[in-house]
Amino acid sequence: MPQSRRLSLLEAVTNVVVGYALAVLTQLIVFPWFGLTASLQDNLAIGAAFVGVSLIRSYVLRRVFERWR
């Protein structure tokens, strides 16, 4: 049974939210290794800058794969 558009969107949103949390956590750990300093607010903003793109990418790819299925 194919995945509905709504379920595709829910999956994409979940994927992006989890990815966002992991990205911010990773930035907090990795940035200092490279001598980069960023506040928590900066790290949240950097992560947020990619959320929209990630959401659209995930949704579009899911729909493409559903169409090929």
Coordinates of C-alpha atoms in Angstrom, one line a residue:
M1 CA 0.0 0.0 0.0
P2 CA 1.5 3.4 -1.0
Q3 CA 2.3 6.0 1.6
S4 CA -0.1 8.9 1.6
R5 CA 1.1 12.5 1.1
R6 CA 0.1 13.3 4.7
L7 CA 2.1 10.4 6.1
S8 CA 5.1 11.3 3.8
L9 CA 4.9 14.8 5.3
L10 CA 4.8 13.5 8.9
E11 CA 7.8 11.3 8.2
A12 CA 9.7 14.2 6.7
V13 CA 8.9 16.5 9.6
T14 CA 9.9 13.8 12.1
N15 CA 13.2 13.2 10.2
V16 CA 14.0 16.9 10.1
V17 CA 13.2 17.5 13.8
V18 CA 15.4 14.6 14.9
G19 CA 18.1 15.7 12.4
Y20 CA 17.9 19.3 13.7
A21 CA 18.4 18.2 17.3
L22 CA 21.4 16.0 16.3
A23 CA 22.9 18.8 14.2
V24 CA 22.8 21.3 17.0
L25 CA 24.2 18.8 19.5
T26 CA 27.0 17.9 17.0
Q27 CA 27.7 21.6 16.4
L28 CA 28.1 22.2 20.1
I29 CA 30.6 19.4 20.3
V30 CA 32.5 19.7 17.0
F31 CA 32.7 23.5 16.5
P32 CA 35.1 24.0 19.5
W33 CA 37.4 21.3 18.0
F34 CA 38.0 23.6 15.0
G35 CA 38.3 26.7 17.1
L36 CA 34.8 28.0 16.2
T37 CA 32.8 29.6 18.9
A38 CA 29.1 30.0 18.7
S39 CA 26.5 30.7 21.3
L40 CA 23.6 28.3 21.8
Q41 CA 21.4 30.9 20.0
D42 CA 23.8 31.0 17.1
N43 CA 23.9 27.2 16.9
L44 CA 20.1 27.0 16.9
A45 CA 19.9 29.7 14.2
I46 CA 22.5 27.8 12.1
G47 CA 20.5 24.6 12.4
A48 CA 17.2 26.4 11.7
A49 CA 18.6 27.8 8.5
F50 CA 18.7 24.3 7.0
V51 CA 15.4 23.0 8.4
G52 CA 13.2 24.3 5.5
V53 CA 15.6 22.9 2.9
S54 CA 15.8 19.5 4.7
L55 CA 12.0 19.3 5.1
I56 CA 11.4 20.0 1.4
R57 CA 14.2 17.6 0.3
S58 CA 12.9 14.8 2.5
Y59 CA 9.3 15.2 1.3
V60 CA 10.2 15.5 -2.4
L61 CA 12.5 12.4 -2.3
R62 CA 9.8 10.4 -0.5
R63 CA 7.2 11.3 -3.1
V64 CA 9.6 10.5 -5.9
F65 CA 10.3 7.1 -4.5
E66 CA 6.6 6.5 -3.9
R67 CA 5.9 7.3 -7.5
W68 CA 8.6 4.9 -8.7
R69 CA 7.1 2.2 -6.4

